[in-house]
CSV table of C-alpha atoms in Angstrom, one decimal:
chain,number,residue,atom,x,y,z
A,773,MET,CA,104.8,107.2,155.2
A,774,THR,CA,106.3,106.2,151.8
A,775,THR,CA,104.1,104.0,149.6
A,776,TYR,CA,105.1,102.1,146.5
A,777,ALA,CA,103.0,101.9,143.3
A,778,ILE,CA,103.6,101.1,139.7
A,779,ALA,CA,104.9,104.2,137.8
A,780,ASP,CA,103.0,105.9,135.0
A,781,ASP,CA,103.6,104.7,131.4
A,782,ILE,CA,104.4,101.2,132.4
A,783,ALA,CA,103.0,98.2,130.5
A,784,TRP,CA,103.1,94.8,132.2
A,785,VAL,CA,101.6,91.4,131.9
A,786,SER,CA,102.0,88.4,134.2
A,787,ARG,CA,102.1,84.7,133.2
A,788,GLU,CA,98.8,84.2,135.1
A,789,GLU,CA,97.1,86.4,132.5
A,790,LEU,CA,98.6,84.5,129.6
A,791,ASP,CA,98.4,80.9,130.7
A,792,ALA,CA,97.9,78.9,133.9
A,793,GLY,CA,100.5,77.4,136.1
A,794,GLY,CA,104.3,77.6,136.2
A,795,LEU,CA,106.6,79.9,138.1
A,796,PRO,CA,105.1,83.4,138.6
A,797,VAL,CA,106.6,85.7,136.0
A,798,ALA,CA,105.8,89.3,135.1
A,799,TYR,CA,107.0,91.1,132.0
A,800,VAL,CA,107.4,94.8,132.6
A,801,ALA,CA,108.2,97.5,130.1
A,802,PRO,CA,108.5,101.3,130.3
A,803,LEU,CA,106.7,102.8,127.4
A,804,PRO,CA,107.4,103.2,124.6
A,805,HIS,CA,111.0,102.1,124.3
A,806,GLY,CA,111.4,99.4,127.0
A,807,PRO,CA,113.6,97.6,127.6
A,808,ALA,CA,111.3,94.9,129.0
A,809,VAL,CA,112.3,93.3,132.3
A,810,VAL,CA,111.4,89.8,133.4
A,811,LEU,CA,110.5,89.4,137.1
A,812,GLU,CA,110.5,85.8,138.1
A,813,GLY,CA,109.3,84.0,141.2
A,814,SER,CA,109.5,86.1,144.4
A,815,ALA,CA,110.2,89.2,142.3
A,816,CYS,CA,106.9,88.7,140.5
A,817,LEU,CA,105.2,88.2,143.8
A,818,VAL,CA,106.5,91.6,145.0
A,819,TRP,CA,105.5,93.2,141.7
A,820,LEU,CA,102.0,92.0,142.1
A,821,LEU,CA,101.9,93.4,145.6
A,822,VAL,CA,103.3,96.8,144.4
A,823,ALA,CA,100.4,96.8,141.8
A,824,GLN,CA,98.0,96.9,144.8
A,825,GLY,CA,100.1,99.7,146.3
A,826,GLY,CA,101.4,99.8,149.9
A,827,THR,CA,104.2,100.7,152.2
A,828,LEU,CA,107.4,98.7,152.5
A,829,GLU,CA,106.1,97.2,155.7
A,830,GLU,CA,102.8,96.2,154.2
A,831,ILE,CA,104.5,94.6,151.1
A,832,VAL,CA,107.0,92.7,153.3
A,833,GLU,CA,104.2,91.5,155.5
A,834,GLU,CA,102.0,90.3,152.6
A,835,ALA,CA,105.0,88.7,150.8
A,836,ALA,CA,106.0,86.9,153.9
A,837,GLU,CA,102.5,85.6,154.5
A,838,LEU,CA,102.2,84.4,150.9
A,839,ALA,CA,105.6,82.7,151.1
A,840,GLY,CA,104.8,81.1,154.4
A,841,LEU,CA,107.9,82.8,156.1
A,842,ALA,CA,108.6,85.4,158.7
A,843,PRO,CA,108.7,89.0,157.6
A,844,SER,CA,112.3,89.2,158.8
A,845,GLU,CA,113.3,86.4,156.4
A,846,VAL,CA,112.2,88.3,153.3
A,847,ALA,CA,112.5,92.0,154.3
A,848,ALA,CA,116.0,92.5,153.0
A,849,ASP,CA,115.2,91.0,149.6
A,850,VAL,CA,112.0,92.9,149.2
A,851,GLU,CA,113.7,96.2,150.1
A,852,VAL,CA,116.6,95.6,147.6
A,853,LEU,CA,114.1,94.7,144.9
A,854,LEU,CA,112.0,97.8,145.5
A,855,THR,CA,115.0,100.0,145.5
A,856,ASP,CA,116.1,98.5,142.1
A,857,LEU,CA,112.6,98.9,140.6
A,858,VAL,CA,112.4,102.5,141.7
A,859,ALA,CA,115.9,103.2,140.2
A,860,MET,CA,114.7,101.6,137.0
A,861,GLY,CA,111.7,103.9,136.9
A,862,VAL,CA,109.1,101.2,136.9
A,863,VAL,CA,108.0,101.8,140.5
A,864,ARG,CA,107.3,105.2,142.0
A,865,THR,CA,107.2,106.3,145.6
A,866,GLN,CA,104.9,108.8,147.1
B,480,MET,CA,103.2,80.4,146.4
B,481,ARG,CA,105.2,78.8,149.3
B,482,GLY,CA,108.8,79.4,150.0
B,483,TRP,CA,111.1,82.3,149.1
B,484,HIS,CA,113.4,82.2,146.1
B,485,HIS,CA,116.2,84.5,145.3
B,486,VAL,CA,114.8,87.6,143.7
B,487,GLY,CA,115.0,87.1,140.0
B,488,MET,CA,115.1,90.1,137.6
B,489,THR,CA,116.5,89.9,134.1
B,490,ALA,CA,116.5,92.3,131.2
B,491,ALA,CA,114.6,91.0,128.3
B,492,SER,CA,116.1,93.2,125.7
B,493,HIS,CA,119.4,93.4,123.8
B,494,ASP,CA,119.9,96.9,124.8
B,495,PRO,CA,123.7,97.5,125.0
B,496,GLY,CA,123.0,99.8,128.0
B,497,GLU,CA,121.7,97.0,130.1
B,498,PRO,CA,123.5,96.1,133.4
B,499,ALA,CA,126.3,93.6,132.9
B,500,SER,CA,124.7,91.3,135.5
B,501,ALA,CA,121.4,91.1,133.5
B,502,LYS,CA,120.9,88.1,131.3
B,503,ALA,CA,119.3,88.6,128.0
B,504,VAL,CA,116.2,86.5,127.8
B,505,SER,CA,113.5,86.3,125.2
B,506,ILE,CA,110.0,87.2,126.1
B,507,PRO,CA,107.3,84.7,125.2
B,508,LEU,CA,105.4,85.7,122.0
B,509,ALA,CA,102.1,86.1,123.9
B,510,ALA,CA,103.7,88.5,126.4
B,511,ARG,CA,105.5,90.5,123.7
B,512,VAL,CA,102.3,90.9,121.7
B,513,HIS,CA,100.5,92.2,124.8
B,514,LEU,CA,103.3,94.7,125.6
B,515,ALA,CA,103.4,95.8,121.9
B,516,HIS,CA,99.7,96.6,121.9
B,517,ALA,CA,100.4,98.9,124.9
B,518,VAL,CA,103.4,100.5,123.2
B,519,VAL,CA,101.4,101.2,120.0
B,520,GLN,CA,98.6,102.7,122.1
B,521,HIS,CA,101.1,104.9,124.0
B,522,LEU,CA,102.6,106.2,120.7
B,523,ALA,CA,99.2,106.7,119.1
B,524,GLU,CA,97.9,108.7,122.1
B,525,ARG,CA,100.9,111.0,122.1
B,526,ALA,CA,100.7,111.5,118.3
B,527,GLY,CA,96.9,112.2,118.5
B,528,ALA,CA,96.1,109.3,116.2
B,529,ASP,CA,92.8,107.6,116.7
B,530,LEU,CA,92.8,103.8,116.4
B,531,LEU,CA,91.1,100.7,117.5
B,532,HIS,CA,92.9,97.6,118.6
B,533,ILE,CA,91.5,94.5,116.9
B,534,LYS,CA,92.0,90.7,117.2
B,535,GLY,CA,94.4,88.9,119.6
B,536,PRO,CA,94.6,90.3,123.1
B,537,ALA,CA,92.2,93.1,122.0
B,538,LEU,CA,89.3,90.6,121.8
B,539,LEU,CA,86.9,90.2,124.7
B,540,PRO,CA,88.1,87.0,126.4
B,541,ASP,CA,85.0,85.0,125.6
B,542,LEU,CA,85.3,85.6,121.9
B,543,ARG,CA,88.4,83.5,121.3
B,544,PRO,CA,89.6,80.2,122.6
B,545,ALA,CA,92.2,80.4,125.5
B,546,THR,CA,94.6,78.4,123.4
B,547,ARG,CA,94.5,80.8,120.4
B,548,SER,CA,97.4,83.2,120.4
B,549,SER,CA,98.3,86.1,118.2
B,550,SER,CA,101.7,86.7,116.7
B,551,ASP,CA,101.4,90.4,115.9
B,552,VAL,CA,99.5,93.6,116.8
B,553,ASP,CA,96.5,94.5,114.6
B,554,VAL,CA,95.1,98.0,114.7
B,555,LEU,CA,92.5,99.9,112.6
B,556,VAL,CA,93.5,103.5,112.4
B,557,ARG,CA,91.3,106.5,111.5
B,558,PRO,CA,92.4,106.9,107.8
B,559,THR,CA,93.0,110.6,108.1
B,560,HIS,CA,95.3,109.9,111.1
B,561,LEU,CA,97.4,107.4,109.3
B,562,HIS,CA,100.3,109.8,108.8
B,563,LEU,CA,100.4,110.6,112.5
B,564,LEU,CA,100.6,107.0,113.5
B,565,VAL,CA,103.2,106.1,110.9
B,566,ALA,CA,105.4,109.0,112.0
B,567,ALA,CA,105.1,107.9,115.6
B,568,LEU,CA,105.9,104.3,114.8
B,569,GLU,CA,108.9,105.1,112.6
B,570,GLY,CA,110.1,107.6,115.2
B,571,ALA,CA,110.1,104.9,117.8
B,572,GLY,CA,112.2,102.4,115.7
B,573,TRP,CA,109.6,100.6,113.6
B,574,THR,CA,110.5,100.0,110.0
B,575,LYS,CA,108.0,99.4,107.2
B,576,ARG,CA,108.0,95.9,105.8
B,577,SER,CA,105.0,96.0,103.4
B,578,ASP,CA,103.0,98.7,101.9
B,579,PHE,CA,99.2,99.2,101.5
B,580,ALA,CA,99.3,98.9,97.7
B,581,THR,CA,101.3,95.6,97.8
B,582,GLY,CA,100.2,94.0,101.1
B,583,SER,CA,97.2,92.1,99.8
B,584,VAL,CA,94.6,92.0,97.1
B,585,PHE,CA,92.5,94.3,99.3
B,586,ALA,CA,95.3,96.9,99.8
B,587,HIS,CA,93.9,97.3,103.3
B,588,ALA,CA,97.0,97.0,105.5
B,589,ALA,CA,100.7,97.7,105.8
B,590,ASN,CA,103.0,96.4,108.4
B,591,TRP,CA,106.0,97.6,110.4
B,592,TRP,CA,108.6,95.6,112.3
B,593,HIS,CA,110.4,96.5,115.6
B,594,ASP,CA,113.3,94.3,116.9
B,595,ASP,CA,111.9,94.3,120.4
B,596,TRP,CA,108.1,94.6,119.8
B,597,GLY,CA,107.7,92.6,116.6
B,598,TYR,CA,105.1,93.3,113.9
B,599,VAL,CA,102.3,95.7,113.9
B,600,ASP,CA,99.7,95.5,111.1
B,601,VAL,CA,98.1,98.8,110.5
B,602,HIS,CA,94.7,98.6,108.8
B,603,VAL,CA,92.9,101.6,107.2
B,604,HIS,CA,89.9,99.5,106.4
B,605,TRP,CA,88.7,96.0,106.9
B,606,PRO,CA,88.2,93.7,103.9
B,607,GLY,CA,84.5,93.1,103.2
B,608,VAL,CA,83.4,96.6,104.2
B,609,ARG,CA,82.4,98.7,101.3
B,610,LEU,CA,81.7,102.0,103.0
B,611,PRO,CA,84.5,104.6,102.3
B,612,PRO,CA,87.3,104.0,105.0
B,613,GLU,CA,86.8,107.2,106.8
B,614,VAL,CA,83.0,106.7,107.1
B,615,ALA,CA,83.5,103.1,108.1
B,616,TYR,CA,86.0,104.0,110.8
B,617,ALA,CA,83.4,106.3,112.4
B,618,ALA,CA,80.9,103.4,112.4
B,619,TRP,CA,83.5,101.0,113.9
B,620,SER,CA,84.4,103.5,116.6
B,621,ALA,CA,80.9,104.8,117.4
B,622,ASP,CA,80.4,102.4,120.3
B,623,ALA,CA,84.1,101.7,121.0
B,624,GLU,CA,85.0,100.4,124.5
B,625,THR,CA,88.2,100.3,126.5
B,626,LEU,CA,90.0,97.1,127.3
B,627,ASP,CA,93.2,96.9,129.4
B,628,ILE,CA,96.0,95.2,127.4
B,629,ALA,CA,99.2,94.9,129.5
B,630,HIS,CA,97.4,97.1,132.0
B,631,VAL,CA,97.1,99.9,129.6
B,632,PRO,CA,93.7,101.1,128.5
B,633,CYS,CA,93.2,100.5,124.8
B,634,PRO,CA,90.2,101.4,122.6
B,635,VAL,CA,88.6,98.4,121.0
B,636,PRO,CA,85.4,97.9,119.0
B,637,ASP,CA,82.4,96.9,121.1
B,638,ARG,CA,81.3,93.2,121.2
B,639,THR,CA,79.2,93.6,118.0
B,640,GLY,CA,82.1,95.1,116.2
B,641,GLN,CA,84.5,92.5,117.4
B,642,LEU,CA,82.3,89.7,116.3
B,643,LEU,CA,82.0,91.3,112.8
B,644,VAL,CA,85.7,91.7,112.6
B,645,LEU,CA,86.2,88.0,113.3
B,646,VAL,CA,83.5,86.8,111.0
B,647,LEU,CA,84.6,89.0,108.1
B,648,HIS,CA,88.2,87.8,108.6
B,649,ALA,CA,87.0,84.2,108.4
B,650,ALA,CA,85.3,85.1,105.1
B,651,ARG,CA,88.7,85.3,103.6
B,652,SER,CA,89.6,81.7,104.3
B,653,THR,CA,88.2,78.2,104.6
B,654,ASP,CA,89.0,78.2,108.3
B,655,ARG,CA,85.7,78.3,110.1
B,656,SER,CA,87.0,78.1,113.7
B,657,ASP,CA,86.4,81.8,114.5
B,658,VAL,CA,82.9,81.5,113.1
B,659,GLU,CA,82.2,78.4,115.1
B,660,TYR,CA,83.6,79.8,118.3
B,661,ALA,CA,82.4,83.4,118.2
B,662,TRP,CA,79.4,83.5,115.9
B,663,ASP,CA,77.8,80.1,116.7
B,664,ASN,CA,78.1,80.9,120.4
B,665,ALA,CA,76.4,84.3,120.1
B,666,ASP,CA,72.8,84.5,120.9
B,667,ALA,CA,70.1,85.5,118.4
B,668,GLU,CA,70.0,89.1,119.6
B,669,GLN,CA,73.8,89.5,119.3
B,670,GLN,CA,73.8,87.9,115.8
B,671,ALA,CA,71.1,90.3,114.8
B,672,ALA,CA,73.2,93.2,116.0
B,673,VAL,CA,76.1,92.0,113.9
B,674,ARG,CA,73.9,91.8,110.8
B,675,THR,CA,72.7,95.3,111.4
B,676,LEU,CA,76.3,96.6,111.7
B,677,ALA,CA,77.2,94.7,108.5
B,678,ARG,CA,74.3,96.5,106.8
B,679,THR,CA,75.6,99.9,108.1
B,680,LEU,CA,79.1,99.2,106.9
B,681,ASP,CA,77.9,97.7,103.5
B,682,ALA,CA,79.5,94.4,104.5
B,683,GLU,CA,76.6,92.1,104.0
B,684,VAL,CA,78.2,90.1,101.1
B,685,ALA,CA,81.4,89.3,103.0
B,686,LEU,CA,79.3,88.4,106.1
B,687,ALA,CA,77.2,86.1,104.0
B,688,ALA,CA,80.3,84.5,102.6
B,689,ALA,CA,81.5,83.7,106.1
B,690,LEU,CA,78.2,82.3,107.2
B,691,GLY,CA,77.6,80.1,104.1
B,692,GLU,CA,74.8,82.4,102.8
B,693,LEU,CA,76.6,83.8,99.8
B,694,GLU,CA,74.1,82.5,97.2
B,695,GLN,CA,71.7,85.2,98.4
B,696,PHE,CA,74.0,87.7,96.7
B,697,ARG,CA,74.6,85.9,93.4
B,698,ASP,CA,73.9,89.1,91.5
B,699,ASP,CA,76.2,91.3,93.6
B,700,PRO,CA,79.4,92.5,91.9
B,701,ALA,CA,81.4,91.3,94.9
B,702,TYR,CA,79.9,87.8,94.7
B,703,GLU,CA,82.7,86.2,92.7
B,704,LEU,CA,85.4,87.7,95.0
B,705,TRP,CA,83.9,86.3,98.1
B,706,ARG,CA,83.1,83.0,96.5
B,707,LEU,CA,86.8,82.6,95.7
B,708,PHE,CA,88.0,83.5,99.1
B,709,SER,CA,85.5,81.4,101.0
B,710,GLN,CA,86.6,78.5,98.9
B,711,GLY,CA,90.3,79.0,99.8
B,712,GLY,CA,91.2,81.5,97.0
B,713,GLY,CA,91.7,81.1,93.3
B,714,THR,CA,94.6,81.7,91.0
B,715,ARG,CA,96.1,85.2,91.2
B,716,PHE,CA,94.4,86.1,88.0
B,717,GLN,CA,91.0,84.9,89.3
B,718,GLU,CA,91.4,86.9,92.5
B,719,TRP,CA,92.3,90.1,90.7
B,720,ARG,CA,89.6,89.6,88.1
B,721,ALA,CA,87.0,89.2,90.9
B,722,ARG,CA,88.4,92.2,92.8
B,723,PHE,CA,88.2,94.2,89.5
B,724,ILE,CA,84.5,93.3,89.1
B,725,ALA,CA,83.8,94.2,92.7
B,726,THR,CA,85.6,97.6,92.5
B,727,PRO,CA,83.3,100.5,91.6
B,728,GLY,CA,84.6,103.4,89.5
B,729,THR,CA,86.9,103.7,86.5
B,730,ARG,CA,89.7,105.4,88.4
B,731,GLU,CA,89.7,102.8,91.2
B,732,ARG,CA,89.6,100.0,88.6
B,733,ALA,CA,92.6,101.6,86.8
B,734,GLN,CA,94.5,101.8,90.1
B,735,LEU,CA,93.7,98.2,90.9
B,736,LEU,CA,94.9,97.0,87.4
B,737,ALA,CA,98.1,98.9,87.8
B,738,ALA,CA,98.7,97.4,91.3
B,739,SER,CA,97.8,93.9,90.1
B,740,PHE,CA,100.7,93.9,87.7
B,741,ARG,CA,103.3,95.6,89.8
B,742,VAL,CA,105.9,93.4,91.4
B,743,ASN,CA,105.6,93.5,95.2
B,744,ARG,CA,108.9,95.1,96.1
B,745,ASP,CA,108.3,94.5,99.8
B,746,HIS,CA,107.6,90.8,99.4
B,747,LEU,CA,110.5,90.3,97.0
B,748,GLY,CA,112.8,92.1,99.5
B,749,MET,CA,111.7,89.7,102.3
B,750,GLU,CA,112.1,86.7,100.0
B,751,LEU,CA,115.6,87.7,98.9
B,752,GLY,CA,116.7,88.9,102.3
B,753,ARG,CA,118.0,92.2,100.7
B,754,THR,CA,116.7,95.3,98.9
B,755,PRO,CA,115.8,94.2,95.4
B,756,THR,CA,117.8,95.6,92.6
B,757,ARG,CA,116.1,97.0,89.4
B,758,ARG,CA,117.2,93.8,87.7
B,759,ASP,CA,115.6,91.6,90.4
B,760,LEU,CA,112.3,93.6,89.9
B,761,ARG,CA,112.5,93.3,86.1
B,762,GLU,CA,113.1,89.5,86.2
B,763,ARG,CA,110.3,89.0,88.7
B,764,GLN,CA,108.0,91.2,86.6
B,765,LEU,CA,108.8,89.0,83.5
B,766,LEU,CA,107.9,85.9,85.6
B,767,ARG,CA,104.7,87.5,86.6
B,768,VAL,CA,103.7,88.3,83.1
B,769,ARG,CA,104.4,84.7,82.0
B,770,ARG,CA,102.5,83.3,84.9
B,771,ALA,CA,99.5,85.5,84.2
B,772,ALA,CA,99.6,84.5,80.6
B,773,ARG,CA,99.6,80.8,81.6
B,774,GLU,CA,96.7,81.3,84.0
B,775,LEU,CA,94.7,83.1,81.4
B,776,ARG,CA,95.4,80.4,78.9
B,777,GLY,CA,94.3,77.8,81.5
B,778,LEU,CA,91.1,79.7,82.2
B,779,LEU,CA,90.2,80.1,78.5
B,780,GLY,CA,91.0,76.5,77.9
B,781,SER,CA,88.8,75.3,80.7
B,782,ARG,CA,85.9,77.5,79.5
B,783,SER,CA,86.2,76.1,76.0
B,784,GLY,CA,86.6,72.6,77.2
B,785,GLY,CA,90.2,72.4,76.1
B,786,THR,CA,93.1,71.2,78.2
B,787,ALA,CA,95.5,74.1,77.7
């Protein structure tokens, strides 16, 4: 079963760690050269779930629950985002 | 969060290699400083350079107000590892903006700039500490802890060391907010530990200046220096004179004198927005000599009761 986790040598900080409120945002940077990427809204939500680690199904399920939607409504977006994050090297699969 | 929005991902750099669909956005300063601490830690580890992250995000959360933000990265590097860190920074695209000899009256820090990560201030010792820098670093790092900054483990001084860094920093200005927030909120046991560390580092005079206890050290060679700083600084001549008196050793004093009169090429470059020419430096040096002469005449006049 493939699980997703944040790759090694990645620095990131989310808006919740900097100030309260506002749209969820995470700033993610491969070390040491970047470039930094901004993950906003639902993308940040998925990133925070990846930080916990999990399979595609687990992340979809949790994201859907947090968004108050059915897993089928968010699955495609989550999968595309995870594929992009893996391609960028900021998320690894194992 | 309720609802599902289109997945938003944008590149925050100006890297020409970024995808065409990515929109260049700027990262808020607070986020950039967090990421930059992580970048510096990453580089230092790979270069084998020991350092401690100080101030800003490197402080324990209860030692600084939530509203207080930092604009650059501050690190204290093991002095004998400085060359390793500098090579790593410059190899990763940082360029030096000010040098140790010209950065401040204490010659304690130099800084580097990176277009994506901003400024990093590299300190080899902390103003107020009179132990030799290498010995002092060992004391600062003896009880170092690890704090995650941008989810990257970074070595930081322990709580006692962090408090002392803040209070010694406050000794160089009239701003007492750090003292009020960090020192006044510390319990008696914690304050005693800070005083003990200050004794170990031979930093009691600067600590006293920050805490309003400087008169206890009226006979100390560093008294005048810290009196000036805790009152908001004097003229350039007064600062250098006080620094001269506080500096032990003939050779060190000669170096200080030479540095005091040298035009700061780094600062002049920043002021002019270009590399200063020899003519720029000569003109500025002339101005400096004239200003020093004016200040000296003013000082002599005030001592003799005159108005010059």
